Amino acid sequence: MRLRKLVAAAVPLPALLGLAVAVPAAAAPEPLVTLADNAAPLINSARTGDVAADRPITAALSLKLHNQQALEKFLADVQNPASPQYHRFLTPAQFNARFGPTQADVDKAVSFLGKAGLTGVEVSGNRQAITFTGSAAQLESAFRTRIGTYHDQVSGRDFFANDAVPAVPASVSDVVGGVVGLDDHAVRTHSSKPLAQPNVVKSVTPPVLKTAYGTSGLSATGSGVNVGFVEFDGYQKSNITKYDSTYGLSAGSVTTVGVSGANYDSSPGDGQIEVELDIEVVHALAAAANDYVYEAPNSSAGELAMYQKIASDAKVHVVSISWGACESAEGSSAAKSVSSAIATGTAEGISYFAAAGDDGTTDCYRQTGSTAKGVDFPASSPNVSGVGGTKLSVTSSNGYSSEVVWNDGNSGGSTGGGISTVFTAPSWQSSQSTTYRKVPDVSADASPTSGYYIYSAGSWGTVGGTSGAAPLWAAFAALQNQVHGGGLGNLNPKFYSIGNGSSYGTGFHDVTSGNNTLHGTTGFAAGTGYDQVTGWGSFKASGLSGLIG
């Protein structure tokens, strides 16, 4: 830690007139408690120096939930048809009263930040996260760790990170679960893959998707349902309108919700194609749904603030997520903090779907160059349905023909899938004989050769990647919200119950051919039933709809 010289002021002592003078003993320093999950992800990295002392850094505290065991029981009961709690989801106020941090918890944490000289303090609506800003020197002093600059020797990327596990005074350790933002190692990436038109076998459009996956047989359009999108870039409404008008889609409203001052819509960046892909794929199946596009800074603090705002707003019923990071780059503290926010939304009836990634079983390859096995977050969060990728083939009349695992090799990408190193296996995944959570849970078309035909940045093109599969499942869930008259929460327990039962073939297309081996690392192979490549497979809309309620 940088040392600041402390000079004691001269204090006159009372004159010694034959009397003993009692001099108070110096107060003992308060014990510190390390935040164990906050070790920085320094994969393949060399320290290159100190961060400038006056560099401003925005970070966030994640506050602990109360009654964690009771929350886990509630999340199980609310998805159990035999329980009196089945689908009796909570309002944000009810969640806060039963499980959320108290105002006293918040006051204790805010006081700690104030004493450290940190500014811009912003408390999330559900009191679970506190965002703040300070200089590097102030954060080093507050969390008892140096912050250095690093160079990733494989990817070539420079970043800053805390050198050691941070610590907080014991007096606040009972309310603080973790701190995020002491490093900028993780940059959330999107996995949409544009492809030159000549390489496309057959693009999928709204008519193709509705016919092949069977949603045309449902009397639902998404009307009355709100869909949320997790985004770190912007979009242009004119592109969405062009897509809708081309296919005669009667769309609901599209609204941007800025988080922590972010709003990219006036000048979208390279991620524009991702944002517009997400919205247009949902429109392909559930156009009448209202869309809320959450946009946040691409940082750990921004990510946490966005997920907490989605939960505290309680505005949406379904969330589509196509941006993520491999678990080891994300870091355990950031992943667990976001996962806590997602659990909050799940308790309120929100269903989350996230892309499983496009680097096969080597999910860190794009971010760090590592060929070690890894999975994508937030797809690995237990309250998220991780969505893998397939290659879809249809008949001449757009009917479903077959699907195989999407794997186009090192240059083209492959569906993510594998085993989490952060989250233990939830009870509904016990039949897969695993200690840690497996992903994905389900899958859908993602191959660029059978990719999504969308309108983005003023032109038409075909886009692939699990970034297309996630919003497709979110669109199906939006239809189910309309069919069943309300929020459905975490659908994974239902998916696994169906998959392990006699009705599996009624609700799912089982994908049994292919693997996600990539970059020389042996991956997982598809097979009958569940696998770590395509999960339970893709949806048969009419059949699965009848099994979900």
CSV table of N, CA and C in Angstrom, one decimal, residues 214-322:
chain,number,residue,atom,x,y,z
A,214,GLY,N,-42.3,-24.1,-34.1
A,214,GLY,CA,-43.7,-24.4,-33.7
A,214,GLY,C,-44.5,-23.3,-33.0
A,215,THR,N,-44.0,-22.1,-33.0
A,215,THR,CA,-44.7,-21.1,-32.3
A,215,THR,C,-45.9,-20.6,-33.0
A,216,SER,N,-46.0,-20.9,-34.3
A,216,SER,CA,-47.1,-20.5,-35.1
A,216,SER,C,-48.4,-21.2,-34.7
A,217,GLY,N,-48.2,-22.3,-33.9
A,217,GLY,CA,-49.4,-23.0,-33.4
A,217,GLY,C,-49.9,-22.5,-32.1
A,218,LEU,N,-49.2,-21.4,-31.5
A,218,LEU,CA,-49.6,-20.9,-30.3
A,218,LEU,C,-50.5,-19.6,-30.5
A,219,SER,N,-51.5,-19.4,-29.8
A,219,SER,CA,-52.3,-18.2,-29.9
A,219,SER,C,-51.8,-17.1,-29.0
A,220,ALA,N,-50.5,-16.8,-29.2
A,220,ALA,CA,-49.8,-15.8,-28.4
A,220,ALA,C,-48.9,-15.0,-29.2
A,221,THR,N,-48.8,-13.7,-28.9
A,221,THR,CA,-48.0,-12.8,-29.6
A,221,THR,C,-47.0,-12.0,-28.7
A,222,GLY,N,-47.0,-12.3,-27.4
A,222,GLY,CA,-46.2,-11.5,-26.4
A,222,GLY,C,-47.0,-10.3,-25.9
A,223,SER,N,-48.2,-10.1,-26.3
A,223,SER,CA,-49.0,-9.0,-25.8
A,223,SER,C,-49.1,-9.0,-24.3
A,224,GLY,N,-48.8,-7.8,-23.7
A,224,GLY,CA,-48.9,-7.7,-22.2
A,224,GLY,C,-47.7,-8.1,-21.5
A,225,VAL,N,-46.7,-8.6,-22.2
A,225,VAL,CA,-45.4,-9.1,-21.5
A,225,VAL,C,-44.3,-8.1,-21.8
A,226,ASN,N,-43.5,-7.8,-20.8
A,226,ASN,CA,-42.3,-7.0,-20.9
A,226,ASN,C,-41.1,-7.8,-20.9
A,227,VAL,N,-40.2,-7.5,-21.9
A,227,VAL,CA,-38.9,-8.2,-22.0
A,227,VAL,C,-37.8,-7.3,-21.8
A,228,GLY,N,-36.9,-7.6,-21.0
A,228,GLY,CA,-35.7,-6.8,-20.7
A,228,GLY,C,-34.5,-7.3,-21.4
A,229,PHE,N,-33.6,-6.4,-21.8
A,229,PHE,CA,-32.3,-6.8,-22.5
A,229,PHE,C,-31.2,-6.2,-21.7
A,230,VAL,N,-30.2,-7.0,-21.4
A,230,VAL,CA,-28.9,-6.6,-20.8
A,230,VAL,C,-28.0,-6.2,-21.9
A,231,GLU,N,-27.6,-4.9,-22.0
A,231,GLU,CA,-26.8,-4.4,-23.1
A,231,GLU,C,-25.7,-3.5,-22.6
A,232,PHE,N,-24.5,-3.5,-23.3
A,232,PHE,CA,-23.4,-2.6,-23.0
A,232,PHE,C,-23.1,-1.7,-24.2
A,233,ASP,N,-24.1,-1.6,-25.1
A,233,ASP,CA,-24.0,-0.7,-26.3
A,233,ASP,C,-25.4,-0.3,-26.6
A,234,GLY,N,-25.5,0.5,-27.7
A,234,GLY,CA,-26.8,1.0,-28.1
A,234,GLY,C,-27.4,0.5,-29.4
A,235,TYR,N,-28.5,1.1,-29.8
A,235,TYR,CA,-29.2,0.7,-31.0
A,235,TYR,C,-29.9,1.9,-31.7
A,236,GLN,N,-30.4,1.7,-32.9
A,236,GLN,CA,-31.2,2.8,-33.5
A,236,GLN,C,-32.6,2.2,-33.8
A,237,LYS,N,-33.6,2.9,-33.3
A,237,LYS,CA,-34.9,2.5,-33.4
A,237,LYS,C,-35.3,2.3,-34.9
A,238,SER,N,-34.7,3.1,-35.8
A,238,SER,CA,-35.1,3.0,-37.2
A,238,SER,C,-34.8,1.6,-37.8
A,239,ASN,N,-33.7,1.0,-37.3
A,239,ASN,CA,-33.3,-0.3,-37.7
A,239,ASN,C,-34.4,-1.4,-37.3
A,240,ILE,N,-34.8,-1.2,-36.0
A,240,ILE,CA,-35.8,-2.1,-35.5
A,240,ILE,C,-37.1,-2.0,-36.3
A,241,THR,N,-37.5,-0.7,-36.6
A,241,THR,CA,-38.7,-0.5,-37.3
A,241,THR,C,-38.6,-1.1,-38.7
A,242,LYS,N,-37.5,-1.0,-39.4
A,242,LYS,CA,-37.3,-1.5,-40.7
A,242,LYS,C,-37.5,-3.1,-40.7
A,243,TYR,N,-37.0,-3.7,-39.7
A,243,TYR,CA,-37.1,-5.2,-39.5
A,243,TYR,C,-38.6,-5.5,-39.3
A,244,ASP,N,-39.3,-4.8,-38.4
A,244,ASP,CA,-40.7,-5.1,-38.2
A,244,ASP,C,-41.5,-4.9,-39.4
A,245,SER,N,-41.3,-3.8,-40.1
A,245,SER,CA,-42.2,-3.5,-41.2
A,245,SER,C,-41.9,-4.5,-42.4
A,246,THR,N,-40.7,-4.9,-42.5
A,246,THR,CA,-40.4,-5.9,-43.6
A,246,THR,C,-41.2,-7.2,-43.4
A,247,TYR,N,-41.3,-7.6,-42.2
A,247,TYR,CA,-42.0,-8.9,-41.9
A,247,TYR,C,-43.4,-8.7,-41.4
A,248,GLY,N,-43.9,-7.5,-41.4
A,248,GLY,CA,-45.3,-7.2,-41.0
A,248,GLY,C,-45.6,-7.5,-39.6
A,249,LEU,N,-44.6,-7.2,-38.7
A,249,LEU,CA,-44.7,-7.5,-37.3
A,249,LEU,C,-45.3,-6.3,-36.6
A,250,SER,N,-46.4,-6.5,-35.8
A,250,SER,CA,-47.0,-5.4,-35.0
A,250,SER,C,-46.3,-5.4,-33.6
A,251,ALA,N,-45.3,-4.5,-33.5
A,251,ALA,CA,-44.4,-4.5,-32.3
A,251,ALA,C,-44.9,-3.6,-31.2
A,252,GLY,N,-44.6,-4.0,-30.0
A,252,GLY,CA,-44.8,-3.2,-28.8
A,252,GLY,C,-43.8,-2.1,-28.8
A,253,SER,N,-43.7,-1.4,-27.6
A,253,SER,CA,-42.8,-0.3,-27.5
A,253,SER,C,-41.4,-0.8,-27.2
A,254,VAL,N,-40.4,0.1,-27.6
A,254,VAL,CA,-39.0,-0.2,-27.3
A,254,VAL,C,-38.5,1.0,-26.5
A,255,THR,N,-38.1,0.8,-25.3
A,255,THR,CA,-37.6,1.9,-24.4
A,255,THR,C,-36.2,1.6,-23.8
A,256,THR,N,-35.4,2.6,-23.9
A,256,THR,CA,-34.1,2.5,-23.3
A,256,THR,C,-34.1,2.9,-21.8
A,257,VAL,N,-33.4,2.1,-21.0
A,257,VAL,CA,-33.3,2.4,-19.6
A,257,VAL,C,-31.8,2.5,-19.3
A,258,GLY,N,-31.4,3.8,-19.1
A,258,GLY,CA,-30.0,4.1,-18.8
A,258,GLY,C,-29.7,3.7,-17.4
A,259,VAL,N,-28.5,3.1,-17.2
A,259,VAL,CA,-28.0,2.8,-15.9
A,259,VAL,C,-26.7,3.4,-15.6
A,260,SER,N,-26.5,4.1,-14.5
A,260,SER,CA,-25.3,4.7,-14.1
A,260,SER,C,-24.8,5.7,-15.1
A,261,GLY,N,-25.8,6.4,-15.7
A,261,GLY,CA,-25.4,7.5,-16.7
A,261,GLY,C,-25.2,7.0,-18.1
A,262,ALA,N,-25.3,5.7,-18.4
A,262,ALA,CA,-25.0,5.2,-19.7
A,262,ALA,C,-26.2,5.3,-20.6
A,263,ASN,N,-26.0,5.7,-21.8
A,263,ASN,CA,-27.0,5.7,-22.9
A,263,ASN,C,-26.2,5.8,-24.2
A,264,TYR,N,-26.1,4.7,-25.0
A,264,TYR,CA,-25.3,4.7,-26.2
A,264,TYR,C,-26.1,5.0,-27.5
A,265,ASP,N,-27.3,5.2,-27.4
A,265,ASP,CA,-28.2,5.2,-28.6
A,265,ASP,C,-27.9,6.3,-29.6
A,266,SER,N,-27.3,7.4,-29.1
A,266,SER,CA,-27.0,8.5,-30.0
A,266,SER,C,-25.8,8.2,-30.9
A,267,SER,N,-25.0,7.3,-30.4
A,267,SER,CA,-23.8,6.9,-31.2
A,267,SER,C,-23.4,5.5,-30.8
A,268,PRO,N,-24.1,4.5,-31.3
A,268,PRO,CA,-23.8,3.1,-31.0
A,268,PRO,C,-22.4,2.7,-31.4
A,269,GLY,N,-21.8,1.8,-30.7
A,269,GLY,CA,-20.5,1.3,-31.1
A,269,GLY,C,-20.5,0.0,-31.8
A,270,ASP,N,-19.4,-0.8,-31.7
A,270,ASP,CA,-19.3,-2.1,-32.4
A,270,ASP,C,-20.4,-3.1,-31.9
A,271,GLY,N,-20.9,-2.9,-30.7
A,271,GLY,CA,-21.9,-3.8,-30.2
A,271,GLY,C,-23.3,-3.5,-30.7
A,272,GLN,N,-23.5,-2.5,-31.6
A,272,GLN,CA,-24.8,-2.2,-32.1
A,272,GLN,C,-25.5,-3.4,-32.7
A,273,ILE,N,-24.7,-4.2,-33.4
A,273,ILE,CA,-25.3,-5.4,-34.1
A,273,ILE,C,-25.8,-6.4,-33.0
A,274,GLU,N,-25.2,-6.4,-31.9
A,274,GLU,CA,-25.7,-7.3,-30.8
A,274,GLU,C,-27.0,-6.9,-30.3
A,275,VAL,N,-27.1,-5.6,-30.0
A,275,VAL,CA,-28.3,-5.0,-29.4
A,275,VAL,C,-29.5,-5.2,-30.3
A,276,GLU,N,-29.3,-4.9,-31.6
A,276,GLU,CA,-30.4,-5.0,-32.6
A,276,GLU,C,-30.7,-6.5,-32.9
A,277,LEU,N,-29.7,-7.3,-32.9
A,277,LEU,CA,-30.0,-8.8,-33.0
A,277,LEU,C,-30.9,-9.2,-31.9
A,278,ASP,N,-30.6,-8.9,-30.7
A,278,ASP,CA,-31.4,-9.3,-29.5
A,278,ASP,C,-32.9,-8.9,-29.7
A,279,ILE,N,-33.1,-7.6,-30.0
A,279,ILE,CA,-34.4,-7.1,-30.1
A,279,ILE,C,-35.2,-7.7,-31.2
A,280,GLU,N,-34.5,-7.8,-32.4
A,280,GLU,CA,-35.2,-8.3,-33.6
A,280,GLU,C,-35.5,-9.8,-33.5
A,281,VAL,N,-34.7,-10.6,-32.8
A,281,VAL,CA,-35.0,-12.0,-32.6
A,281,VAL,C,-36.2,-12.2,-31.7
A,282,VAL,N,-36.3,-11.4,-30.7
A,282,VAL,CA,-37.5,-11.4,-29.8
A,282,VAL,C,-38.7,-11.0,-30.6
A,283,HIS,N,-38.6,-10.0,-31.5
A,283,HIS,CA,-39.7,-9.6,-32.3
A,283,HIS,C,-40.1,-10.7,-33.3
A,284,ALA,N,-39.2,-11.5,-33.7
A,284,ALA,CA,-39.5,-12.6,-34.7
A,284,ALA,C,-40.6,-13.5,-34.1
A,285,LEU,N,-40.6,-13.8,-32.8
A,285,LEU,CA,-41.6,-14.7,-32.2
A,285,LEU,C,-42.6,-14.0,-31.4
A,286,ALA,N,-42.2,-12.9,-30.7
A,286,ALA,CA,-43.1,-12.2,-29.7
A,286,ALA,C,-43.1,-10.7,-29.9
A,287,ALA,N,-43.4,-10.3,-31.1
A,287,ALA,CA,-43.3,-8.9,-31.5
A,287,ALA,C,-44.1,-8.0,-30.6
A,288,ALA,N,-45.3,-8.4,-30.1
A,288,ALA,CA,-46.2,-7.5,-29.4
A,288,ALA,C,-45.7,-7.2,-27.9
A,289,ALA,N,-44.6,-7.9,-27.5
A,289,ALA,CA,-44.1,-7.6,-26.2
A,289,ALA,C,-43.5,-6.2,-26.1
A,290,ASN,N,-43.5,-5.6,-25.0
A,290,ASN,CA,-42.8,-4.3,-24.8
A,290,ASN,C,-41.4,-4.6,-24.4
A,291,ASP,N,-40.5,-3.9,-25.0
A,291,ASP,CA,-39.0,-4.1,-24.7
A,291,ASP,C,-38.4,-3.0,-23.9
A,292,TYR,N,-37.6,-3.4,-22.9
A,292,TYR,CA,-36.9,-2.4,-22.1
A,292,TYR,C,-35.4,-2.8,-22.2
A,293,VAL,N,-34.7,-1.9,-22.9
A,293,VAL,CA,-33.3,-2.1,-23.2
A,293,VAL,C,-32.4,-1.4,-22.1
A,294,TYR,N,-31.9,-2.2,-21.2
A,294,TYR,CA,-31.0,-1.7,-20.1
A,294,TYR,C,-29.6,-1.5,-20.7
A,295,GLU,N,-29.1,-0.3,-20.5
A,295,GLU,CA,-27.7,0.0,-21.0
A,295,GLU,C,-26.9,0.5,-19.9
A,296,ALA,N,-25.7,-0.1,-19.7
A,296,ALA,CA,-24.9,0.2,-18.5
A,296,ALA,C,-23.4,0.3,-19.0
A,297,PRO,N,-22.6,1.0,-18.2
A,297,PRO,CA,-21.1,1.0,-18.5
A,297,PRO,C,-20.6,-0.4,-18.5
A,298,ASN,N,-19.7,-0.7,-19.4
A,298,ASN,CA,-19.1,-2.1,-19.5
A,298,ASN,C,-18.0,-2.2,-18.4
A,299,SER,N,-18.4,-2.4,-17.2
A,299,SER,CA,-17.5,-2.6,-16.1
A,299,SER,C,-18.2,-3.4,-15.0
A,300,SER,N,-17.4,-3.9,-14.1
A,300,SER,CA,-18.0,-4.7,-13.0
A,300,SER,C,-19.1,-4.0,-12.2
A,301,ALA,N,-18.8,-2.7,-11.9
A,301,ALA,CA,-19.7,-1.9,-11.2
A,301,ALA,C,-21.0,-1.6,-12.0
A,302,GLY,N,-20.8,-1.3,-13.3
A,302,GLY,CA,-21.9,-1.1,-14.2
A,302,GLY,C,-22.8,-2.3,-14.4
A,303,GLU,N,-22.1,-3.5,-14.5
A,303,GLU,CA,-22.9,-4.7,-14.7
A,303,GLU,C,-23.7,-5.0,-13.4
A,304,LEU,N,-23.2,-4.9,-12.2
A,304,LEU,CA,-23.9,-5.1,-11.0
A,304,LEU,C,-25.1,-4.1,-10.9
A,305,ALA,N,-24.8,-2.9,-11.2
A,305,ALA,CA,-25.9,-1.8,-11.1
A,305,ALA,C,-27.0,-2.2,-12.0
A,306,MET,N,-26.7,-2.7,-13.2
A,306,MET,CA,-27.8,-3.0,-14.2
A,306,MET,C,-28.7,-4.2,-13.7
A,307,TYR,N,-28.0,-5.2,-13.2
A,307,TYR,CA,-28.8,-6.4,-12.8
A,307,TYR,C,-29.6,-6.0,-11.5
A,308,GLN,N,-29.1,-5.2,-10.6
A,308,GLN,CA,-29.8,-4.8,-9.5
A,308,GLN,C,-31.0,-3.9,-9.9
A,309,LYS,N,-30.8,-3.0,-10.9
A,309,LYS,CA,-31.9,-2.2,-11.3
A,309,LYS,C,-33.0,-3.0,-12.0
A,310,ILE,N,-32.7,-4.0,-12.7
A,310,ILE,CA,-33.7,-4.9,-13.3
A,310,ILE,C,-34.5,-5.5,-12.2
A,311,ALA,N,-33.9,-5.9,-11.2
A,311,ALA,CA,-34.6,-6.6,-10.1
A,311,ALA,C,-35.5,-5.5,-9.3
A,312,SER,N,-34.9,-4.4,-9.0
A,312,SER,CA,-35.6,-3.4,-8.2
A,312,SER,C,-36.7,-2.7,-9.0
A,313,ASP,N,-36.5,-2.6,-10.3
A,313,ASP,CA,-37.6,-2.0,-11.1
A,313,ASP,C,-38.8,-2.9,-11.2
A,314,ALA,N,-38.5,-4.2,-11.3
A,314,ALA,CA,-39.6,-5.3,-11.4
A,314,ALA,C,-40.5,-4.9,-12.5
A,315,LYS,N,-40.0,-4.5,-13.6
A,315,LYS,CA,-40.8,-4.0,-14.7
A,315,LYS,C,-40.9,-5.1,-15.8
A,316,VAL,N,-39.9,-6.0,-15.9
A,316,VAL,CA,-39.9,-7.0,-17.0
A,316,VAL,C,-40.2,-8.4,-16.4
A,317,HIS,N,-40.7,-9.2,-17.3
A,317,HIS,CA,-41.0,-10.6,-17.0
A,317,HIS,C,-40.0,-11.6,-17.4
A,318,VAL,N,-39.2,-11.2,-18.5
A,318,VAL,CA,-38.2,-12.1,-19.1
A,318,VAL,C,-37.0,-11.2,-19.4
A,319,VAL,N,-35.8,-11.8,-19.2
A,319,VAL,CA,-34.6,-11.0,-19.6
A,319,VAL,C,-33.7,-11.9,-20.5
A,320,SER,N,-33.3,-11.2,-21.6
A,320,SER,CA,-32.4,-11.8,-22.6
A,320,SER,C,-31.0,-11.3,-22.4
A,321,ILE,N,-30.0,-12.2,-22.3
A,321,ILE,CA,-28.6,-11.8,-22.0
A,321,ILE,C,-27.7,-12.4,-23.0
A,322,SER,N,-27.0,-11.5,-23.8
A,322,SER,CA,-26.1,-12.0,-24.8
A,322,SER,C,-24.6,-11.5,-24.6
